[in-house]
């Protein structure tokens, strides 16, 4: 009976060792999975950070392009205004010159009539 009890105890201990080994294996697999998952999460975070940097750079470049475009538009509008002003002044000068020439011509005609 004592031998039978010892064999049963030995069998129970062996079963417990097997279950404990399975448990340790499961825990090891779980730790590996967690490590892999943490690696993936870290890679995603780095990728997201990198993508965030790319987006930030793209936004900064687009803002710079928009600023330069606005500067070009303002410069072009200023040039157009300056050309219109130059044309207006030139037109006034032509009209003034025409008025002077016309007045001189009329005066000359009157002078000829008076002769």
PDB file of N, CA and C in Angstrom, residues 82-95:
ATOM      1  N   UNK A  82       0.743 100.243 -61.635  1.00  0.00           N
ATOM      2  CA  UNK A  82       1.761 101.192 -62.088  1.00  0.00           C
ATOM      3  C   UNK A  82       1.641 101.423 -63.601  1.00  0.00           C
ATOM      4  N   UNK A  83       1.387 100.359 -64.362  1.00  0.00           N
ATOM      5  CA  UNK A  83       1.217 100.501 -65.814  1.00  0.00           C
ATOM      6  C   UNK A  83      -0.032 101.326 -66.137  1.00  0.00           C
ATOM      7  N   UNK A  84      -1.124 101.072 -65.412  1.00  0.00           N
ATOM      8  CA  UNK A  84      -2.347 101.848 -65.635  1.00  0.00           C
ATOM      9  C   UNK A  84      -2.122 103.316 -65.310  1.00  0.00           C
ATOM     10  N   UNK A  85      -1.391 103.570 -64.224  1.00  0.00           N
ATOM     11  CA  UNK A  85      -1.082 104.953 -63.845  1.00  0.00           C
ATOM     12  C   UNK A  85      -0.204 105.613 -64.907  1.00  0.00           C
ATOM     13  N   UNK A  86       0.786 104.864 -65.412  1.00  0.00           N
ATOM     14  CA  UNK A  86       1.659 105.407 -66.460  1.00  0.00           C
ATOM     15  C   UNK A  86       0.851 105.715 -67.723  1.00  0.00           C
ATOM     16  N   UNK A  87      -0.073 104.804 -68.068  1.00  0.00           N
ATOM     17  CA  UNK A  87      -0.925 105.046 -69.239  1.00  0.00           C
ATOM     18  C   UNK A  87      -1.821 106.258 -69.027  1.00  0.00           C
ATOM     19  N   UNK A  88      -2.363 106.409 -67.816  1.00  0.00           N
ATOM     20  CA  UNK A  88      -3.213 107.563 -67.516  1.00  0.00           C
ATOM     21  C   UNK A  88      -2.423 108.873 -67.634  1.00  0.00           C
ATOM     22  N   UNK A  89      -1.219 108.863 -67.062  1.00  0.00           N
ATOM     23  CA  UNK A  89      -0.374 110.067 -67.123  1.00  0.00           C
ATOM     24  C   UNK A  89      -0.008 110.377 -68.569  1.00  0.00           C
ATOM     25  N   UNK A  90       0.358 109.332 -69.319  1.00  0.00           N
ATOM     26  CA  UNK A  90       0.726 109.519 -70.727  1.00  0.00           C
ATOM     27  C   UNK A  90      -0.464 110.060 -71.514  1.00  0.00           C
ATOM     28  N   UNK A  91      -1.653 109.543 -71.232  1.00  0.00           N
ATOM     29  CA  UNK A  91      -2.861 110.001 -71.906  1.00  0.00           C
ATOM     30  C   UNK A  91      -3.124 111.467 -71.589  1.00  0.00           C
ATOM     31  N   UNK A  92      -2.942 111.838 -70.316  1.00  0.00           N
ATOM     32  CA  UNK A  92      -3.119 113.249 -69.930  1.00  0.00           C
ATOM     33  C   UNK A  92      -2.095 114.134 -70.618  1.00  0.00           C
ATOM     34  N   UNK A  93      -0.846 113.640 -70.732  1.00  0.00           N
ATOM     35  CA  UNK A  93       0.201 114.421 -71.405  1.00  0.00           C
ATOM     36  C   UNK A  93      -0.153 114.623 -72.873  1.00  0.00           C
ATOM     37  N   UNK A  94      -0.645 113.529 -73.533  1.00  0.00           N
ATOM     38  CA  UNK A  94      -1.046 113.645 -74.936  1.00  0.00           C
ATOM     39  C   UNK A  94      -2.198 114.653 -75.078  1.00  0.00           C
ATOM     40  N   UNK A  95      -3.160 114.573 -74.169  1.00  0.00           N
ATOM     41  CA  UNK A  95      -4.302 115.486 -74.218  1.00  0.00           C
ATOM     42  C   UNK A  95      -3.827 116.924 -73.989  1.00  0.00           C
TER      43      UNK A  95
END
